Coordinates of C-alpha atoms in Angstrom, one line a residue:
Chain A
M1 CA 14.2 108.7 43.8
G2 CA 16.3 106.9 46.4
T3 CA 19.1 104.4 45.8
S4 CA 17.4 101.1 45.3
L5 CA 19.0 98.6 43.0
S6 CA 16.5 99.3 40.3
T7 CA 17.1 103.0 40.5
V8 CA 20.9 102.5 40.2
L9 CA 20.4 100.2 37.2
W10 CA 18.1 102.8 35.7
Q11 CA 20.8 105.5 36.1
L12 CA 23.5 103.2 34.7
T13 CA 21.4 102.4 31.7
Y14 CA 20.9 106.1 31.1
R15 CA 24.6 106.9 31.4
A16 CA 25.4 104.2 28.9
V17 CA 22.9 105.7 26.5
V18 CA 24.4 109.2 27.0
R19 CA 27.9 107.9 26.2
S20 CA 26.7 106.0 23.2
A21 CA 24.9 109.1 21.9
F22 CA 28.0 111.2 22.4
A23 CA 30.1 108.7 20.5
T24 CA 27.8 108.1 17.6
V25 CA 25.0 110.7 17.2
P26 CA 25.9 114.0 15.4
F27 CA 23.5 116.2 17.3
Y28 CA 24.6 115.1 20.8
R29 CA 28.2 115.0 19.8
E30 CA 28.2 118.6 18.6
H31 CA 26.0 119.9 21.4
W32 CA 27.7 118.3 24.3
A33 CA 31.3 118.7 22.9
L34 CA 30.9 122.4 22.2
D35 CA 28.5 123.4 24.9
G36 CA 28.8 120.7 27.5
R37 CA 26.6 118.7 29.9
T38 CA 26.4 117.3 33.4
D39 CA 25.7 113.9 34.9
P40 CA 27.9 112.8 33.3
V41 CA 30.3 115.6 32.2
L42 CA 31.8 114.3 28.9
V43 CA 34.4 117.0 28.1
P44 CA 36.2 118.3 31.2
G45 CA 35.2 121.8 32.0
R46 CA 32.2 122.0 29.8
T47 CA 28.9 121.7 31.7
G48 CA 26.5 123.5 29.3
R49 CA 23.0 124.9 29.9
H50 CA 20.3 122.9 31.5
G51 CA 22.8 120.1 32.1
G52 CA 22.9 119.5 28.4
A53 CA 19.2 119.0 27.9
V54 CA 17.4 120.6 24.9
D55 CA 13.9 121.7 24.2
A56 CA 11.5 119.7 22.1
A57 CA 11.4 122.3 19.2
T58 CA 15.2 122.1 18.8
V59 CA 15.1 118.3 18.8
L60 CA 12.4 118.2 16.1
A61 CA 14.3 120.8 14.0
R62 CA 17.5 118.7 14.2
R63 CA 16.0 115.2 13.7
A64 CA 18.3 114.5 10.7
D65 CA 21.2 114.7 13.2
L66 CA 19.5 112.3 15.6
V67 CA 20.3 109.3 13.4
P68 CA 23.5 107.4 14.6
L69 CA 26.4 107.1 12.2
A70 CA 25.4 103.5 11.6
G71 CA 22.1 104.8 10.0
G72 CA 18.5 104.5 10.9
E73 CA 15.2 106.3 10.9
A74 CA 14.8 110.0 11.5
V75 CA 11.0 109.9 12.1
V76 CA 9.9 110.9 15.6
D77 CA 6.9 108.8 16.7
P78 CA 4.6 111.0 19.0
L79 CA 3.0 107.8 20.4
R80 CA 6.3 105.8 21.0
G81 CA 5.9 103.3 23.8
L82 CA 2.1 103.3 23.7
G83 CA 1.7 99.6 23.8
A84 CA 4.1 99.1 26.7
V85 CA 2.5 101.8 28.9
L86 CA -1.1 100.8 28.0
R87 CA -0.7 97.2 29.1
R88 CA 0.3 98.5 32.5
V89 CA -2.9 100.5 33.0
E90 CA -5.4 98.5 31.1
P91 CA -5.9 94.7 30.9
L92 CA -5.1 93.7 27.4
R93 CA -6.5 90.1 26.9
T94 CA -6.0 88.1 23.8
G95 CA -8.5 89.3 21.2
T96 CA -8.5 92.9 22.4
L97 CA -8.6 95.5 19.7
V98 CA -6.6 98.7 20.5
A99 CA -8.0 101.6 18.3
V100 CA -5.7 104.6 18.3
F101 CA -7.0 107.9 17.1
G102 CA -4.5 110.4 15.7
A103 CA -1.7 107.9 15.0
D104 CA 0.0 107.4 11.6
S105 CA 0.5 103.7 12.3
A106 CA -0.7 101.1 14.6
P107 CA 1.3 100.5 17.8
V108 CA 4.0 97.8 17.3
D109 CA 4.6 96.9 21.0
L110 CA 1.3 95.3 21.9
P111 CA 1.1 91.9 23.6
R112 CA 0.8 88.9 21.4
G113 CA -2.8 88.3 20.4
V114 CA -3.8 92.0 20.8
R115 CA -4.5 93.8 17.5
G116 CA -3.7 97.5 16.9
W117 CA -5.6 99.8 14.6
A118 CA -4.6 103.3 13.6
V119 CA -7.9 105.0 13.0
R120 CA -8.0 107.2 9.9
P121 CA -10.4 110.1 9.6
D122 CA -12.4 108.4 6.9
D123 CA -12.6 105.0 8.6
D124 CA -16.1 103.7 9.5
V125 CA -15.5 103.4 13.2
D126 CA -19.0 102.4 14.1
A127 CA -19.0 99.5 11.7
V128 CA -15.6 98.3 13.0
L129 CA -16.7 98.5 16.7
A130 CA -20.0 96.7 15.9
Q131 CA -18.0 93.8 14.3
A132 CA -15.4 93.6 17.1
R133 CA -15.8 90.3 18.9
G134 CA -13.6 91.0 21.8
P135 CA -13.0 94.0 24.0
V136 CA -12.0 97.3 22.4
V137 CA -9.6 99.9 24.0
A138 CA -10.0 103.2 22.3
V139 CA -7.0 105.6 22.7
G140 CA -7.0 109.2 21.6
P141 CA -7.9 112.8 22.4
D142 CA -10.9 113.2 24.7
K143 CA -13.0 114.9 22.1
Q144 CA -12.7 112.0 19.7
L145 CA -13.4 109.3 22.4
Q146 CA -16.6 111.1 23.5
L147 CA -18.0 110.7 20.0
L148 CA -17.8 106.9 20.2
P149 CA -21.0 105.0 20.8
D150 CA -21.5 103.3 24.1
R151 CA -20.8 99.6 23.9
P152 CA -20.4 97.1 26.7
H153 CA -16.8 96.1 26.0
L154 CA -15.5 99.5 25.0
R155 CA -13.0 101.2 27.3
R156 CA -11.7 104.7 26.6
V157 CA -8.2 105.8 27.5
P158 CA -7.7 109.5 26.8
L159 CA -4.3 110.9 25.8
R160 CA -3.3 113.7 28.2
E161 CA -0.7 116.4 28.0
L162 CA 1.6 117.6 30.8
D163 CA -0.8 120.4 31.9
E164 CA -3.5 117.8 32.5
L165 CA -1.8 115.8 35.2
D166 CA -4.6 116.4 37.6
R167 CA -7.2 114.8 35.3
G168 CA -8.4 111.2 35.6
P169 CA -9.5 108.6 36.2
H170 CA -7.8 107.0 33.1
G171 CA -5.2 108.1 30.7
L172 CA -1.8 108.1 29.0
L173 CA 0.5 111.0 29.3
V174 CA 2.1 112.0 26.0
H175 CA 4.9 114.3 24.8
P176 CA 5.4 115.4 21.2
V177 CA 9.0 114.1 21.0
L178 CA 9.3 111.5 23.7
G179 CA 6.0 109.8 23.0
V180 CA 4.0 108.1 25.8
L181 CA 5.6 109.1 29.1
A182 CA 3.4 107.5 31.7
G183 CA 0.1 105.9 32.4
L184 CA -2.4 106.6 35.2
A185 CA -2.4 103.5 37.4
D186 CA -5.0 102.2 39.9
C187 CA -3.2 104.2 42.6
G188 CA -4.1 107.4 40.8
R189 CA -0.5 108.3 40.0
W190 CA 1.2 108.7 36.6
H191 CA 3.6 105.8 36.4
V192 CA 6.6 106.1 34.1
D193 CA 7.7 103.1 32.1
R194 CA 11.2 102.9 33.4
T195 CA 12.3 100.1 31.1
A196 CA 11.9 102.5 28.2
L197 CA 12.2 106.0 29.6
Y198 CA 14.6 107.8 32.0
L199 CA 13.8 111.1 33.6
R200 CA 16.2 113.6 35.1
E201 CA 16.0 116.9 36.9
T202 CA 17.5 119.9 35.3
D203 CA 17.3 123.6 36.0
A204 CA 14.7 123.8 33.2
G205 CA 12.6 121.0 34.6
L206 CA 12.5 117.4 33.9
A207 CA 14.3 116.0 30.8
G208 CA 13.4 112.6 29.3
T209 CA 15.6 110.0 27.5
V210 CA 14.3 107.1 25.5
L211 CA 16.4 104.2 26.6
R212 CA 15.8 101.5 24.0
Q213 CA 15.4 103.3 20.7
R214 CA 18.4 103.2 18.3
S215 CA 17.2 105.8 15.9
P216 CA 16.3 108.6 16.1
R217 CA 18.2 108.8 19.4
L218 CA 16.3 110.9 22.0
V219 CA 18.4 111.9 25.0
D220 CA 17.6 114.6 27.6
T221 CA 14.7 116.3 25.8
L222 CA 13.0 118.8 28.2
L223 CA 9.4 118.0 29.0
G224 CA 8.6 121.7 28.7
D225 CA 6.7 122.1 32.0
E226 CA 8.8 123.0 34.9
R227 CA 6.1 122.3 37.4
V228 CA 6.1 118.6 36.8
R229 CA 8.0 116.6 39.4
L230 CA 9.5 113.1 39.6
S231 CA 8.9 111.1 42.8
A232 CA 8.4 107.6 43.9
C233 CA 5.0 105.9 44.2
P234 CA 4.5 105.0 47.9
R235 CA 2.4 102.0 46.9
H236 CA 4.2 100.6 43.9
R237 CA 7.6 102.2 44.5
G238 CA 8.2 103.0 40.8
P239 CA 8.8 106.5 39.5
V240 CA 5.8 108.7 39.1
L241 CA 5.1 112.2 37.6
T242 CA 3.3 114.6 39.8
P243 CA 2.1 118.2 39.3
G244 CA 4.3 120.5 41.4
L245 CA 4.2 124.2 42.3
A246 CA 5.5 126.7 39.8
R247 CA 9.1 127.7 40.4
Chain B
M1 CA 51.7 134.2 19.9
N2 CA 50.2 131.0 21.2
T3 CA 52.9 128.4 21.8
K4 CA 52.6 125.4 23.9
P5 CA 55.8 123.8 25.1
M6 CA 54.3 120.3 25.2
N7 CA 53.4 120.5 21.5
T8 CA 56.2 122.6 20.1
K9 CA 59.2 120.9 18.7
P10 CA 62.3 122.8 17.7
M11 CA 63.6 121.7 14.3
S12 CA 67.0 121.3 12.9
T13 CA 66.5 124.2 10.6
D14 CA 65.2 127.6 11.7
L15 CA 61.6 126.4 11.6
D16 CA 59.6 125.4 14.7
V17 CA 56.5 123.2 14.6
E18 CA 53.5 123.9 16.8
V19 CA 50.8 121.1 16.7
L20 CA 47.3 122.2 17.8
D21 CA 44.2 120.2 18.5
P22 CA 41.2 122.5 17.6
R23 CA 39.0 120.6 20.0
H24 CA 40.9 121.5 23.0
D25 CA 43.3 124.3 22.1
P26 CA 42.1 127.9 22.0
E27 CA 42.4 129.9 18.9
P28 CA 46.0 131.2 18.5
A29 CA 46.2 135.0 18.5
Y30 CA 47.7 135.0 15.0
W31 CA 45.1 132.7 13.5
A32 CA 42.7 135.2 11.9
A33 CA 45.6 137.2 10.3
L34 CA 47.3 134.0 9.1
R35 CA 44.0 132.7 7.5
A36 CA 43.5 136.0 5.8
R37 CA 47.0 136.2 4.6
A38 CA 46.9 132.7 3.2
G39 CA 43.5 133.2 1.6
L40 CA 42.0 130.1 3.4
R41 CA 38.3 129.8 3.2
A42 CA 35.6 129.8 5.9
D43 CA 36.2 126.1 6.8
W44 CA 39.6 127.1 8.1
A45 CA 38.2 129.5 10.7
W46 CA 39.2 128.2 14.2
D47 CA 35.6 127.6 15.4
M48 CA 34.9 125.7 12.2
L49 CA 38.0 123.6 12.7
G50 CA 36.9 122.9 16.2
T51 CA 33.5 121.8 15.1
S52 CA 34.9 119.7 12.3
A53 CA 37.3 118.1 14.7
W54 CA 34.6 117.1 17.2
L55 CA 32.5 115.6 14.4
A56 CA 35.3 113.5 12.9
R57 CA 36.2 109.8 13.2
L58 CA 39.8 110.6 13.7
P59 CA 41.8 113.3 15.4
L60 CA 42.1 116.5 13.3
L61 CA 45.4 118.2 14.0
V62 CA 46.7 121.5 12.8
A63 CA 50.5 122.0 12.5
V64 CA 51.8 125.6 12.3
L65 CA 55.4 126.3 11.1
H66 CA 57.0 129.3 12.8
R67 CA 60.1 131.1 11.8
A68 CA 61.6 133.6 14.2
G69 CA 58.4 133.5 16.2
A70 CA 56.1 134.3 13.3
P71 CA 53.8 131.8 11.5
V72 CA 55.0 131.1 8.0
G73 CA 53.1 127.9 7.1
V74 CA 50.2 125.8 8.2
A75 CA 49.0 122.3 7.4
T76 CA 46.0 120.3 8.6
G77 CA 45.0 116.7 8.5
T78 CA 43.7 113.7 10.4
Y79 CA 45.8 111.3 12.3
S80 CA 44.6 108.2 10.5
G81 CA 45.3 104.7 11.6
L82 CA 44.4 101.9 13.9
P83 CA 42.2 101.3 15.8
Y84 CA 39.6 102.7 13.4
H85 CA 35.8 102.8 14.1
P86 CA 33.9 103.9 11.1
K87 CA 30.6 104.3 13.0
R88 CA 32.0 106.3 16.0
F89 CA 33.4 109.7 16.5
V90 CA 36.9 110.3 17.7
P91 CA 37.5 109.8 21.4
V92 CA 37.7 112.9 23.6
R93 CA 41.4 112.2 24.2
G94 CA 43.9 110.0 22.4
G95 CA 43.7 108.5 18.9
P96 CA 45.2 105.8 16.8
L97 CA 48.1 103.9 18.3
V98 CA 49.8 103.7 14.9
G99 CA 49.0 105.6 11.7
V100 CA 49.9 108.3 9.3
W101 CA 49.1 112.0 9.2
H102 CA 46.6 112.4 6.4
V103 CA 47.0 116.0 5.2
R104 CA 44.1 117.5 3.4
A105 CA 41.9 120.6 3.6
P106 CA 39.5 120.4 6.6
A107 CA 36.2 120.0 4.9
S108 CA 37.1 119.3 1.3
S109 CA 38.9 116.6 -0.4
A110 CA 39.5 118.8 -3.5
L111 CA 42.1 121.2 -2.0
P112 CA 45.5 120.7 -0.5
G113 CA 45.6 120.9 3.3
W114 CA 48.5 123.3 3.5
W115 CA 49.6 126.8 2.9
L116 CA 53.2 127.9 2.9
D117 CA 54.9 131.3 2.8
D118 CA 57.5 132.1 0.1
G119 CA 60.7 130.1 0.5
L120 CA 59.0 127.1 2.0
T121 CA 57.9 124.0 0.0
V122 CA 55.6 121.1 0.7
R123 CA 58.7 119.2 1.8
D124 CA 58.7 121.3 4.9
V125 CA 55.2 119.9 5.8
L126 CA 57.0 116.5 6.3
R127 CA 58.9 118.1 9.2
C128 CA 55.7 118.1 11.2
R129 CA 55.5 114.3 11.4
P130 CA 57.4 113.7 14.6
A131 CA 55.2 116.2 16.5
I132 CA 52.0 114.5 15.4
G133 CA 52.3 111.4 17.5
R134 CA 54.6 108.7 18.6
G135 CA 53.0 106.1 16.3
C136 CA 52.9 108.4 13.3
A137 CA 54.8 106.4 10.7
G138 CA 54.5 108.8 7.8
V139 CA 52.6 111.6 6.0
L140 CA 50.0 111.1 3.4
L141 CA 49.7 114.3 1.3
R142 CA 46.6 114.7 -0.9
Q143 CA 46.1 117.0 -3.9
V144 CA 49.8 117.2 -4.7
G145 CA 50.4 119.0 -8.0
P146 CA 53.3 118.3 -10.3
E147 CA 55.4 121.2 -8.9
D148 CA 55.0 120.0 -5.4
L149 CA 55.7 116.4 -6.4
A150 CA 59.1 117.5 -7.7
V151 CA 60.3 118.7 -4.4
L152 CA 59.3 115.7 -2.3
P153 CA 62.0 113.1 -1.5
A154 CA 62.3 110.5 -4.2
R155 CA 63.0 107.7 -1.7
A156 CA 60.6 106.2 0.8
R157 CA 57.5 107.5 -1.0
L158 CA 54.5 106.0 -2.8
V159 CA 52.8 108.1 -5.4
R160 CA 49.3 107.5 -6.8
P161 CA 47.5 109.7 -9.3
T162 CA 44.1 110.7 -8.1
E163 CA 41.1 112.4 -9.8
P164 CA 42.0 115.9 -11.1
T165 CA 40.4 118.9 -9.6
W166 CA 38.5 121.3 -11.9
T167 CA 38.6 125.1 -12.0
L168 CA 36.2 127.2 -14.0
P169 CA 37.7 130.5 -15.0
V170 CA 35.3 133.3 -15.6
H171 CA 37.5 136.4 -15.5
D172 CA 37.7 136.7 -19.2
V173 CA 33.9 136.6 -20.0
G174 CA 31.6 139.6 -19.8
D175 CA 28.4 138.0 -18.6
V176 CA 26.7 134.6 -18.3
T177 CA 25.3 134.7 -21.8
E178 CA 28.8 135.1 -23.2
W179 CA 29.9 132.2 -21.0
I180 CA 27.2 129.9 -22.2
G181 CA 27.8 131.0 -25.8
G182 CA 31.4 129.8 -25.5
L183 CA 30.5 126.3 -24.6
R184 CA 30.2 123.3 -26.9
R185 CA 26.9 123.1 -28.9
K186 CA 25.1 120.4 -27.0
R187 CA 25.9 121.9 -23.5
R188 CA 25.2 125.4 -24.8
A189 CA 21.7 124.4 -25.9
H190 CA 21.1 122.5 -22.7
L191 CA 22.2 125.4 -20.4
R192 CA 20.2 128.0 -22.4
A193 CA 17.1 125.9 -22.1
T194 CA 17.7 125.2 -18.4
W195 CA 18.4 128.9 -17.6
R196 CA 15.3 130.1 -19.4
E197 CA 12.9 127.4 -18.1
T198 CA 14.0 127.6 -14.5
N199 CA 14.0 131.4 -14.5
D200 CA 10.5 131.4 -15.9
D201 CA 9.2 128.6 -13.6
Q202 CA 6.4 130.2 -11.6
R203 CA 6.4 127.3 -9.1
I204 CA 9.8 128.1 -7.6
V205 CA 11.7 131.0 -6.2
V206 CA 15.5 131.1 -6.7
D207 CA 17.5 133.2 -4.2
V208 CA 21.2 134.0 -4.0
A209 CA 22.0 135.3 -0.5
T210 CA 24.4 135.3 2.4
A211 CA 24.0 131.9 4.0
S212 CA 22.9 133.2 7.3
T213 CA 19.4 133.8 5.8
T214 CA 18.9 130.0 5.4
D215 CA 18.0 127.6 8.1
P216 CA 21.0 125.1 8.5
A217 CA 18.7 122.3 9.8
E218 CA 16.7 122.6 6.6
V219 CA 19.9 122.4 4.5
A220 CA 21.3 119.5 6.5
H221 CA 18.0 117.6 6.0
L222 CA 18.2 118.1 2.3
L223 CA 21.9 117.2 2.1
R224 CA 21.0 113.7 3.3
H225 CA 19.6 113.0 -0.1
N226 CA 22.9 113.5 -1.7
E227 CA 25.0 111.9 1.0
N228 CA 22.9 108.8 1.0
K229 CA 23.5 108.4 -2.8
Y230 CA 27.3 108.2 -2.2
H231 CA 27.3 106.5 1.2
G232 CA 30.0 103.9 1.8
R233 CA 32.2 102.5 4.6
F234 CA 34.9 105.1 4.1
S235 CA 32.7 107.9 2.8
P236 CA 32.6 111.2 4.7
L237 CA 30.3 111.5 7.7
P238 CA 27.0 113.2 7.2
T239 CA 27.1 116.9 7.4
A240 CA 25.7 117.9 10.8
A241 CA 23.3 120.9 11.0
G242 CA 25.5 122.3 13.9
Y243 CA 28.5 122.4 11.6
L244 CA 26.5 124.0 8.8
G245 CA 25.0 126.4 11.3
A246 CA 28.4 127.7 12.4
L247 CA 29.6 127.8 8.8
M248 CA 26.5 129.6 7.5
R249 CA 26.6 132.3 10.1
R250 CA 29.8 133.5 8.5
D251 CA 29.8 136.5 6.1
D252 CA 31.9 134.7 3.6
V253 CA 29.5 131.9 2.8
L254 CA 26.8 132.1 0.2
T255 CA 23.6 130.0 -0.5
V256 CA 21.6 129.5 -3.6
T257 CA 18.2 128.2 -2.6
Y258 CA 15.3 126.9 -4.7
R259 CA 12.0 127.1 -2.8
D260 CA 8.4 126.2 -3.6
R261 CA 6.7 129.5 -4.1
D262 CA 3.5 128.3 -2.2
T263 CA 4.9 126.3 0.6
S264 CA 8.4 127.8 0.9
A265 CA 9.7 124.2 1.1
L266 CA 13.4 123.9 0.2
L267 CA 13.7 122.0 -3.0
A268 CA 17.4 122.4 -3.7
V269 CA 20.4 124.2 -2.2
G270 CA 24.0 125.0 -2.9
V271 CA 26.4 126.4 -0.3
T272 CA 29.5 128.2 -1.6
L273 CA 32.6 129.3 0.3
D274 CA 33.6 132.7 -0.8
H275 CA 37.1 133.8 -1.6
P276 CA 38.6 137.0 -3.0
R277 CA 39.5 135.2 -6.3
W278 CA 38.3 131.6 -6.3
P279 CA 35.1 130.8 -4.5
M280 CA 34.3 127.1 -4.1
P281 CA 30.8 125.5 -4.3
R282 CA 31.1 123.2 -1.3
Y283 CA 27.7 121.6 -0.8
W284 CA 24.9 120.8 -3.2
S285 CA 21.7 118.7 -2.8
M286 CA 18.2 118.6 -4.2
L287 CA 15.0 116.8 -3.7
P288 CA 14.6 114.0 -6.3
V289 CA 12.6 115.3 -9.3
E290 CA 9.9 112.6 -8.6
R291 CA 9.4 114.1 -5.1
G292 CA 9.0 117.6 -6.3
G293 CA 12.6 118.6 -7.1
V294 CA 13.6 121.0 -9.8
R295 CA 14.8 119.3 -13.1
N296 CA 18.4 120.4 -14.0
A297 CA 18.7 122.5 -10.8
Y298 CA 22.4 121.5 -10.5
F299 CA 23.1 123.1 -13.9
H300 CA 21.0 126.2 -13.1
H301 CA 22.8 126.5 -9.8
L302 CA 26.2 126.5 -11.5
T303 CA 25.0 129.1 -14.0
V304 CA 23.7 131.3 -11.2
L305 CA 27.2 131.0 -9.5
V306 CA 29.0 131.9 -12.7
D307 CA 26.7 134.9 -13.1
W308 CA 27.4 135.9 -9.5
A309 CA 31.2 135.3 -9.9
I310 CA 31.4 137.5 -13.0
G311 CA 29.3 140.2 -11.3
N312 CA 31.7 140.2 -8.3
G313 CA 34.9 140.2 -10.2
K314 CA 36.1 136.7 -9.3
Q315 CA 38.7 134.8 -11.2
G316 CA 36.5 131.8 -11.4
L317 CA 35.1 128.9 -9.4
L318 CA 36.8 125.9 -7.9
L319 CA 34.6 123.0 -8.8
G320 CA 36.5 120.2 -7.0
K321 CA 36.8 116.6 -8.1
G322 CA 34.4 114.2 -9.8
K323 CA 31.9 114.5 -12.6
S324 CA 34.8 115.2 -15.0
E325 CA 32.8 115.0 -18.2
V326 CA 30.2 117.4 -16.9
K327 CA 32.7 119.9 -15.6
E328 CA 34.7 119.7 -18.9
S329 CA 31.6 120.5 -20.8
L330 CA 31.1 123.6 -18.7
G331 CA 34.5 124.9 -19.7
A332 CA 36.3 123.9 -16.5
V333 CA 40.1 123.1 -16.6
P334 CA 41.6 120.1 -14.9
T335 CA 44.6 120.1 -12.6
E336 CA 46.4 116.8 -12.3
Q337 CA 46.7 115.6 -8.7
S338 CA 48.5 112.8 -6.8
A339 CA 48.4 111.3 -3.4
V340 CA 51.8 110.9 -1.9
L341 CA 52.7 108.8 1.1
V342 CA 56.1 109.5 2.6
V343 CA 57.2 107.2 5.3
R344 CA 59.7 108.0 7.9

C-alpha cells in the first residue's frame, strides 16, 4: 500500500484503535493477552495465531465482550457504513430516497437531505416508489432489486459478498460483521472507505477493523476469503480490494 | 520450587515471601499440590488467576509464604491505589504508584484471600507487604472473622464490619424434601410450590451438569442482565466469556441450566465451584420474566443445588454475601466479617 502520508495516518489510527481495544474491551484484552498478536505486539513474546485476528463466527459469538468497559451497544450492524460508502459510488442529491432491503433500520450516515428507508417484507414498495418525488436508490440483494418496477429515477445498487468481487457494474461489498467494506467506483475497482475501515494482511487473509465505532468494537476480524487482496487504485490512489489467486 | 530472586524477600523469621504476578510468571511447580492441600476452588487454578489478572483494573499479585523451602501459606489480592482508571484494564507492566494490597479471594468477595498452614496466622500475611511494591502503604484484609481479628495488631489498624457471609449446612438432612420441611412456614410453602411448578413446567428443561457442556459465551451474555442491575463505578468488571470458558472447562465446576424446550435458548443459569465439603454457587443470572424468564428460578436453582449437595455428601453450600433475609429464610447461617486496614 506504499508509504504515503495518508497510508501512514491510516496505520497510526489503526494502532491507536488496537491499543484502546486492548485497554478497554474484554474480548481483545483476553485474546491478545493470553494468545498474543502482531503489528503491534502488545505483550512481549506473545504473537498469537493469524497475527491476533479472529474469524467472524467467533466475533459474533463473543459480542457481549466487544462492549468497552465504559458501556455501549453489543449489536453488530451488518450494513454498518452503508451511507458513507454509498455516497462515494452514487450521487446522492437532496431529496433522494435510499431504500434498503434486508436492513433492520434505515442507514444513519446519509448526507443531509437524503432520506433512508429500511424496507420491511410487508411494505408496499410499488406505492412508495410511485409517490417518490426525487431519485430513488434501491440497495439490497440482487434478487429483490430485480423485482422492482422500472422507473426513470430508480437506480439499483446490489449488495455483493466477497466471492462476487468480479461482478459489476455497480455494487456495495458487505461482510456479516464488518458491514459495508467497499463500493464499486467508476474505475471498476472496489474502493475501501478508509476513514472508517482498516484492512491488514494476515496469514489467514485480510482482516478488517472498524476505526470509528465505539461499541461494539470490531478489530481484526478476518474477511474469510483468503483470495481477496488489498492494493492501491492506480487511478484514485486509495486502497481497493481485488480478487486474487487461491493460496 | 519456583523462586525468583527479584521477588523473593527473606524475612526476619524463618518465613520467606515469594510474590508472583500470574500474568507474567509461570505456574510454580508446587501450585497444584498447594491448591489441593488448601482446598482452594477452581478460581485459584494458575491459569484462572492469570486470566483474572489480565481482566482486572489493578495488578493481581499472589504472595506465597515458604518455610524451609516449602510453601506453607498463600495470599492473593490486588495492589489497589492511584492512579486508578475504572474504565481501563491494568497496564501490561507497572501499577499504582501508591496504594494498599487489597487481599481477597480472586473471583469472589465472599471469601478470605488467604490460606495458611497450621502454626501461621493472618498476621503473617502482613509480612508480605514490603514485597508487594515500594508504594504499598498497608494491607487491606477482607472477610476477617473474629478469631483472625484477635491476632491482628491492635495499633495502626482500621476495622469496619462488613456484610456477613452465609453458609447453608445440609450434612444433617436426608433429602431436599426434609430440608424444605425444616424451613419456616412461608418459605416452606413457597419453595414447595416453586419446586413442583418448575419441575412440572413442560416449557423448560432443567439440567445439572459439568460446566464444560455449556457454552460460556451464552452464559456470559446472560450474566450481563444481572451485572447491569448492580452496575456502579466501583462494581466488579463484567465477567468475560474467555474467563468463563477457562473456568467452565474445568472438572470441578458445575452448571444448572434452564432452557426453552423448543428453542434451546438459555433462560437462566447458575455456575457453581465445587469443593470436597463446601461448594460455592459463584454466578447466577436469568432472563427477566417479562422476556421469557422462569419465575422463581433463583429459588429453584438453590433447591437443585441443595439436592445435589446432599446427594454428593457435601457439608453444605457457601452462599456468599448479600440478600441476607432470603438466605436466612433458607436456613443459612451468618458468619460475621470485618474489613481491616493495617498500615505500615
